[in-house]
Short mmCIF file of C-alpha atoms in Angstrom, two decimals:
data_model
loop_
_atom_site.label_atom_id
_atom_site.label_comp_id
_atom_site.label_asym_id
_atom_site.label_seq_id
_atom_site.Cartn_x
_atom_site.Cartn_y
_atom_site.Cartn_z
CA UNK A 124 13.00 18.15 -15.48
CA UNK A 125 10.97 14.78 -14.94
CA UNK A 126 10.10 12.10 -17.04
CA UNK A 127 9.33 8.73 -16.46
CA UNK A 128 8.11 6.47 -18.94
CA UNK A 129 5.84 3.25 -17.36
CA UNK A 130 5.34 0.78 -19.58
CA UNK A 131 3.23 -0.97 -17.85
CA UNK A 132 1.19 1.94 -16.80
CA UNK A 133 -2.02 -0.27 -15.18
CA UNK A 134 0.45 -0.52 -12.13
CA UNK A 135 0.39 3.19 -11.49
CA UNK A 136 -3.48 2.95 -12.18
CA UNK A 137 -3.79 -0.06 -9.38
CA UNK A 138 -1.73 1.78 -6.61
CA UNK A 139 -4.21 5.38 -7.41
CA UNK A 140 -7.15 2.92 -6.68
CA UNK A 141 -5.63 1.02 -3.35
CA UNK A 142 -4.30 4.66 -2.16
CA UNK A 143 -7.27 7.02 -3.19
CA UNK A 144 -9.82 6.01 -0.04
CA UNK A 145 -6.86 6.25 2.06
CA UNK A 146 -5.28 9.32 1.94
CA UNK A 147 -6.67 12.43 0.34
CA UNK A 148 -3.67 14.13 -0.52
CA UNK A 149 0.39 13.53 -0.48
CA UNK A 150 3.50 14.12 -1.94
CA UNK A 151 4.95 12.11 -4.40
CA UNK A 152 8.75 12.51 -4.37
CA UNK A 153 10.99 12.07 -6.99
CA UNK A 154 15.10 10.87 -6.19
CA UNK A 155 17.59 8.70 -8.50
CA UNK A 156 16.22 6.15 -6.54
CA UNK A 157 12.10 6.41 -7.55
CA UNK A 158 9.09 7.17 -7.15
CA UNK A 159 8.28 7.08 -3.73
CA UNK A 160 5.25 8.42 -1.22
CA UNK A 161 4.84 8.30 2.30
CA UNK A 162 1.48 9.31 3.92
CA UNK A 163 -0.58 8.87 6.82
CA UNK A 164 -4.38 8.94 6.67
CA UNK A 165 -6.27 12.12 8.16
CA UNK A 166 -6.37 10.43 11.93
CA UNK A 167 -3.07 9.17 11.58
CA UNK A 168 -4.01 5.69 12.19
CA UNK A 169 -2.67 4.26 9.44
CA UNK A 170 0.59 5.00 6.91
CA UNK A 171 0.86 3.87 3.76
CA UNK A 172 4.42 3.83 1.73
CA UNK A 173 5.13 3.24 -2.29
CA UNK A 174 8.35 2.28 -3.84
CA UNK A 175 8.73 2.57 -7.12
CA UNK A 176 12.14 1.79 -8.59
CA UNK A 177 13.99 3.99 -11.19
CA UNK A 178 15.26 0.65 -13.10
CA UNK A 179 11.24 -0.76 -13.23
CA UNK A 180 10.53 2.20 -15.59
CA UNK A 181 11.74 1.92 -19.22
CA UNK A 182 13.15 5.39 -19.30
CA UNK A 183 13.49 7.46 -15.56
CA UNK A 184 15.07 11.14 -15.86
CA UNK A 185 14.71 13.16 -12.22
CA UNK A 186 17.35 15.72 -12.65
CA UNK A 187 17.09 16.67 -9.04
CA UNK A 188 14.96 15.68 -6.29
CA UNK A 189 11.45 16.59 -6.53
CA UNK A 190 8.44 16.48 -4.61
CA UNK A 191 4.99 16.94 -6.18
CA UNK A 192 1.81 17.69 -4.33
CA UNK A 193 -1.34 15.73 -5.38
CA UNK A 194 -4.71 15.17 -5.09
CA UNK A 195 -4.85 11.33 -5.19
CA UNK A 196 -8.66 11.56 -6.08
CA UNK A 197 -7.69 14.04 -8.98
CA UNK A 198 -5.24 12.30 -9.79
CA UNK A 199 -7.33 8.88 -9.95
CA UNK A 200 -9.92 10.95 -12.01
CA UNK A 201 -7.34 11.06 -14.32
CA UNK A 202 -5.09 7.69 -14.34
CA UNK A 203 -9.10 6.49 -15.10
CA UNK A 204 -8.81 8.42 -18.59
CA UNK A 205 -5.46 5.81 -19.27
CA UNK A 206 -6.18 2.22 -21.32
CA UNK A 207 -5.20 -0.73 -19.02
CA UNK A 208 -2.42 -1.31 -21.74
CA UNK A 209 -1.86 2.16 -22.05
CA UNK A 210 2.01 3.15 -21.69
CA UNK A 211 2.30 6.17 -19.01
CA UNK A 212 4.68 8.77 -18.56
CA UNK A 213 4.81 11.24 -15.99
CA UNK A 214 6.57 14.74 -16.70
CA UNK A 215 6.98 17.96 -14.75
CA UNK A 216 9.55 20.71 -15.23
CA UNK A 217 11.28 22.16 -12.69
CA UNK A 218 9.41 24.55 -10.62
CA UNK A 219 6.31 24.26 -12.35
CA UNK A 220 3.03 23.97 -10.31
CA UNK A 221 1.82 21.17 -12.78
CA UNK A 222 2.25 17.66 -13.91
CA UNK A 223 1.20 15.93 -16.99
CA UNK A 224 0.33 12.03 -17.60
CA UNK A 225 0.90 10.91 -21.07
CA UNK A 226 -1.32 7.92 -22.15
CA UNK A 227 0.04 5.77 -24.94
CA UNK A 228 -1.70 3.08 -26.60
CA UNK A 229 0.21 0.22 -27.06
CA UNK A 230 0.04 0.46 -31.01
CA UNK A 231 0.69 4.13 -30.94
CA UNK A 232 -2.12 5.00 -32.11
CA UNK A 233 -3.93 7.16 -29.40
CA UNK A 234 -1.49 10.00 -27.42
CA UNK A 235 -3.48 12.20 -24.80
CA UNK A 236 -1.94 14.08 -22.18
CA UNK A 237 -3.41 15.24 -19.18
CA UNK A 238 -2.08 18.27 -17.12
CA UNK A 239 -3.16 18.02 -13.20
CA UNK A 240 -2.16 21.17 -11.07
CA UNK A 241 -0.10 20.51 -8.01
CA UNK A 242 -0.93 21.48 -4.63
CA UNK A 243 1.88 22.22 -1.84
CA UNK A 244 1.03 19.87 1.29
CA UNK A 245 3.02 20.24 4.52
CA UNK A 246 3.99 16.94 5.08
CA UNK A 247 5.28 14.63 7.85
CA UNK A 248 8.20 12.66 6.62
CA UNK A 249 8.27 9.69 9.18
CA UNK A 250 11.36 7.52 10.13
CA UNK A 251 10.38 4.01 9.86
CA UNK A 252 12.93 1.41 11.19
CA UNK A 253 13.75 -1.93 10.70
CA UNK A 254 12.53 -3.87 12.90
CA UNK A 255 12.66 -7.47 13.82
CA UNK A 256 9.26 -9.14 13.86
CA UNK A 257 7.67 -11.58 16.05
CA UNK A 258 5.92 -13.26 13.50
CA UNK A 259 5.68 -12.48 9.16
CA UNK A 260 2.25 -14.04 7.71
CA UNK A 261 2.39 -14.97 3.86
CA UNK A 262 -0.45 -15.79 2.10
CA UNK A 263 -2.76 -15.42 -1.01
CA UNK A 264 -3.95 -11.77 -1.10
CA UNK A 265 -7.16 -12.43 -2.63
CA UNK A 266 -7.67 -14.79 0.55
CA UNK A 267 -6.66 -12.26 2.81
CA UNK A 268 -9.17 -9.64 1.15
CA UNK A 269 -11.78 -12.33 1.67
CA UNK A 270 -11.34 -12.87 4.93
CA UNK A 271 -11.11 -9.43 6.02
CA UNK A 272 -14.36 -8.69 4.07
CA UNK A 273 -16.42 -11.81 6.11
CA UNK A 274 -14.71 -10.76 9.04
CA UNK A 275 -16.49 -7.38 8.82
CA UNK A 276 -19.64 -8.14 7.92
CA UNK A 277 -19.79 -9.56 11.66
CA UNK A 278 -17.74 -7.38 13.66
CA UNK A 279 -15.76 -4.16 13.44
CA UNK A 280 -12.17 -5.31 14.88
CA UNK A 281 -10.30 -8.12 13.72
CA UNK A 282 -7.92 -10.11 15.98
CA UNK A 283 -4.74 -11.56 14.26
CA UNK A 284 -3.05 -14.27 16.07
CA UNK A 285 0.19 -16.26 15.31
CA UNK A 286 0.70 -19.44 17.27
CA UNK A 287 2.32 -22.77 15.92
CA UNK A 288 -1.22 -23.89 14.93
CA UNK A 289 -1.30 -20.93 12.50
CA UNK A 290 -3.25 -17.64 11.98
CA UNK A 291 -6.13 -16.88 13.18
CA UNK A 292 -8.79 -13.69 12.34
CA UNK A 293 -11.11 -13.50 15.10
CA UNK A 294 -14.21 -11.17 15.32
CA UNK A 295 -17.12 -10.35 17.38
CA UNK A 296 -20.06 -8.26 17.09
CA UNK A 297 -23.77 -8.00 18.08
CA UNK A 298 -24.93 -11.03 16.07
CA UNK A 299 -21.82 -13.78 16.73
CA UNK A 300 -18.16 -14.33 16.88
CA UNK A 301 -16.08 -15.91 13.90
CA UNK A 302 -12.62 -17.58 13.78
CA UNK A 303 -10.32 -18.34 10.91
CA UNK A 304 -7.91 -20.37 10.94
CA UNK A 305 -4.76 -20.36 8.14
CA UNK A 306 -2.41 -23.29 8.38
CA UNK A 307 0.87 -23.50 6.71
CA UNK A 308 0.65 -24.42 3.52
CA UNK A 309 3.79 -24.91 1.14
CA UNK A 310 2.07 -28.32 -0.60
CA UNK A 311 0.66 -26.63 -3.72
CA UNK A 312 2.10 -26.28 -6.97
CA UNK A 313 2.11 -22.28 -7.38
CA UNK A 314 3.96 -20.68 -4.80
CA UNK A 315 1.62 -17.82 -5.00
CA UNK A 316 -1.35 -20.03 -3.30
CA UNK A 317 1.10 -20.89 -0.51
CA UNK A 318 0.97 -20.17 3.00
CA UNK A 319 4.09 -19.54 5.10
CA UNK A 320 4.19 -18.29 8.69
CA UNK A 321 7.07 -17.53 10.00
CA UNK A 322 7.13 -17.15 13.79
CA UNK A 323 9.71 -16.20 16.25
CA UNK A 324 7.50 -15.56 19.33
CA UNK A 325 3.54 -16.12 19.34
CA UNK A 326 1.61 -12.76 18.97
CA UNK A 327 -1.93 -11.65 18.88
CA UNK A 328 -2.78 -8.01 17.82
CA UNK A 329 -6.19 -5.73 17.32
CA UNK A 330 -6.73 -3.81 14.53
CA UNK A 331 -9.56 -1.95 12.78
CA UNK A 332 -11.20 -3.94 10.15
CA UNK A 333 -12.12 -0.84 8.31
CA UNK A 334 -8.45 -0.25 7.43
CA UNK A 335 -7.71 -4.18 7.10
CA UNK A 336 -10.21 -3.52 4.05
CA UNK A 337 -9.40 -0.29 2.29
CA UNK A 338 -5.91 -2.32 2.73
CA UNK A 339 -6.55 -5.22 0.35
CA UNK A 340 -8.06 -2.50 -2.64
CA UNK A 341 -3.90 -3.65 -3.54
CA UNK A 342 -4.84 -6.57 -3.91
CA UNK A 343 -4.63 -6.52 -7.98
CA UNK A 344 -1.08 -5.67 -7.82
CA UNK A 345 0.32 -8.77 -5.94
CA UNK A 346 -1.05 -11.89 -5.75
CA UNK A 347 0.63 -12.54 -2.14
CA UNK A 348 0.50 -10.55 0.43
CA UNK A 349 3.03 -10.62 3.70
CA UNK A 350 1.79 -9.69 7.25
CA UNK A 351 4.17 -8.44 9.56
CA UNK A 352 3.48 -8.78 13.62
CA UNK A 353 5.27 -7.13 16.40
CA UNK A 354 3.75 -6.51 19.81
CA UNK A 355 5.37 -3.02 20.17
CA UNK A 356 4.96 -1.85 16.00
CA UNK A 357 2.32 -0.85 14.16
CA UNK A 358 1.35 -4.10 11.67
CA UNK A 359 3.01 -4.07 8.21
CA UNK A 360 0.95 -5.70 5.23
CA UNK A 361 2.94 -5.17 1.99
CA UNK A 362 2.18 -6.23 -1.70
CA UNK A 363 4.98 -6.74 -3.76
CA UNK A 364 4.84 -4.47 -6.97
CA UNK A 365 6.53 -6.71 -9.52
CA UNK A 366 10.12 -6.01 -9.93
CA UNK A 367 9.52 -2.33 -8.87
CA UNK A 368 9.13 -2.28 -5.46
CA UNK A 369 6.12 -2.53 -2.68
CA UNK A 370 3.30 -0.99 -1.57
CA UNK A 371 3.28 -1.48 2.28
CA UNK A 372 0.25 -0.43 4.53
CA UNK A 373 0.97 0.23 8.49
CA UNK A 374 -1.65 -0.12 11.00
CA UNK A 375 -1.32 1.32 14.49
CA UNK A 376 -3.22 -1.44 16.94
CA UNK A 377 -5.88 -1.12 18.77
CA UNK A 378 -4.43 -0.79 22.88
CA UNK A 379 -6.44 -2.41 25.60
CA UNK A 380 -7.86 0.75 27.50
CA UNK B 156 -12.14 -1.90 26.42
CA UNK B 157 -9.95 -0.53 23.51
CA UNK B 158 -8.27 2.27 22.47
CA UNK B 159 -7.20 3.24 18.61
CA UNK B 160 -3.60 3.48 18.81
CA UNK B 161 -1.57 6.25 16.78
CA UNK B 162 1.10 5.73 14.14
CA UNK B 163 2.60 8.93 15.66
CA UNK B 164 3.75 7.00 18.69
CA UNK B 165 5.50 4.34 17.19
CA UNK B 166 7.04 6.23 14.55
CA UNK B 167 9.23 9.83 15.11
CA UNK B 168 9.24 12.68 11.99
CA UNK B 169 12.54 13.28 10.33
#
């Protein structure tokens, strides 16, 4: 038996949407620990992983580890049908090949529930290890999601470098080239607008900006965002979920041929 | 020239 109650059930809404273009389907397992997934997309270029913690849901019952098969556009079909106040909780019983959502409206008023069938995926569990990085990037994510978008309206790659000047995005394409620079910035008031880099070794890395930009559809979940840049990893750009856990995107780099 | 790299190769299945 599963049930866990989300109060603030727009978060499971936002992570359907930044997920959804993604990966098509994936297993959403179920531990003491939370709600977790782990999937690549279909060319295996990119992982993403969610952690949602037991204690960030108002009630969490998993009597035993489970893992539920989805179809994240299904499922996004119906997370739509939940009010962005809505309360959601997510039930299965053991063995059963379905799951239902529970929408709650914050007065009480309104109760639907929505049973989705499951689907059994063969999936790839990957080890991912810690790993020190050469340089970790924070910044505003709504000015990361701009800059990827006016990256890609010129060019199809973006280059992310970290020296002691800063970070740049550099593109190139048939009609130009474009460089942005980001400077440290700790000076403002919010700590949310701030810039930090954090550099132990300079490091410049190619990735696909088409991933860069399904990326930052999290973007409504956190309003910082933290880059992570290793020569010999795949780039890490999580958003923190508030005081649940992450949603953190991996990006195998383009390799010079 | 470049090449797409693969998450496969930097990360092993458990």
């Amino acid at each position: 038996m599963l049930e866990l109650r989300l109060v603030q059930g727009s978060l499971l809404k936002k992570v359907l949407e930044s997920v959804k273009d993604l990966v098509t389907d994936a297993n959403f397992d179920c531990s003491a620990t939370g709600f977790s997934l782990q999937a690549m997309d279909s060319s295996h270029v990119a992982l993403v992983a969610l952690l949602l913690r037991s204690e960030g849901f108002e009630h969490y019952r998993c009597d035993r580890n489970l893992s539920m098969g989805m179809n994240l556009n299904n499922m996004s079909k119906m997370l739509k049908c939940a009010g962005n106040d809505d309360i959601i909780t997510i039930k299965a019983d053991d063995g059963s090949d379905t799951v239902t959502f529970m929408f709650e409206s914050p007065t009480q008023d309104k109760i639907a529930d929505f049973e989705m069938k499951l689907m059994d995926i063969d999936s790839e569990h990957l080890g991912i290890p810690e790993a020190e990085y050469h340089a970790i990037v924070r910044m505003p994510s709504a000015e990361f999601a701009r800059i990827c978008k006016d990256l890609s309206s010129i060019g199809d790659t973006v280059v992310i470098s970290v020296t002691k000047e800063g970070v740049k995005f550099s593109t190139r394409g048939d009609i130009g080239t474009a460089n942005i620079v980001c400077r440290q910035n700790t000076s403002v008031d919010k700590p949310e607008e701030s810039t930090i880099i954090e550099m132990n070794e300079p490091v410049s890395l190619t990735f696909a900006l088409r991933y860069m930009n399904s990326f930052t559809k999290a973007t409504p979940l956190a309003n910082s965002v933290t880059i992570s840049l290793s020569s010999e990893l795949p780039v890490v750009v999580e958003y923190k979920i508030a005081e649940m856990g992450y949603i953190r995107f991996y990006l195998a780099p383009k390799i010079e041929d | 020239d470049s090449k797409q790299g693969n998450i496969l190769s930097f990360f092993k299945k458990v």
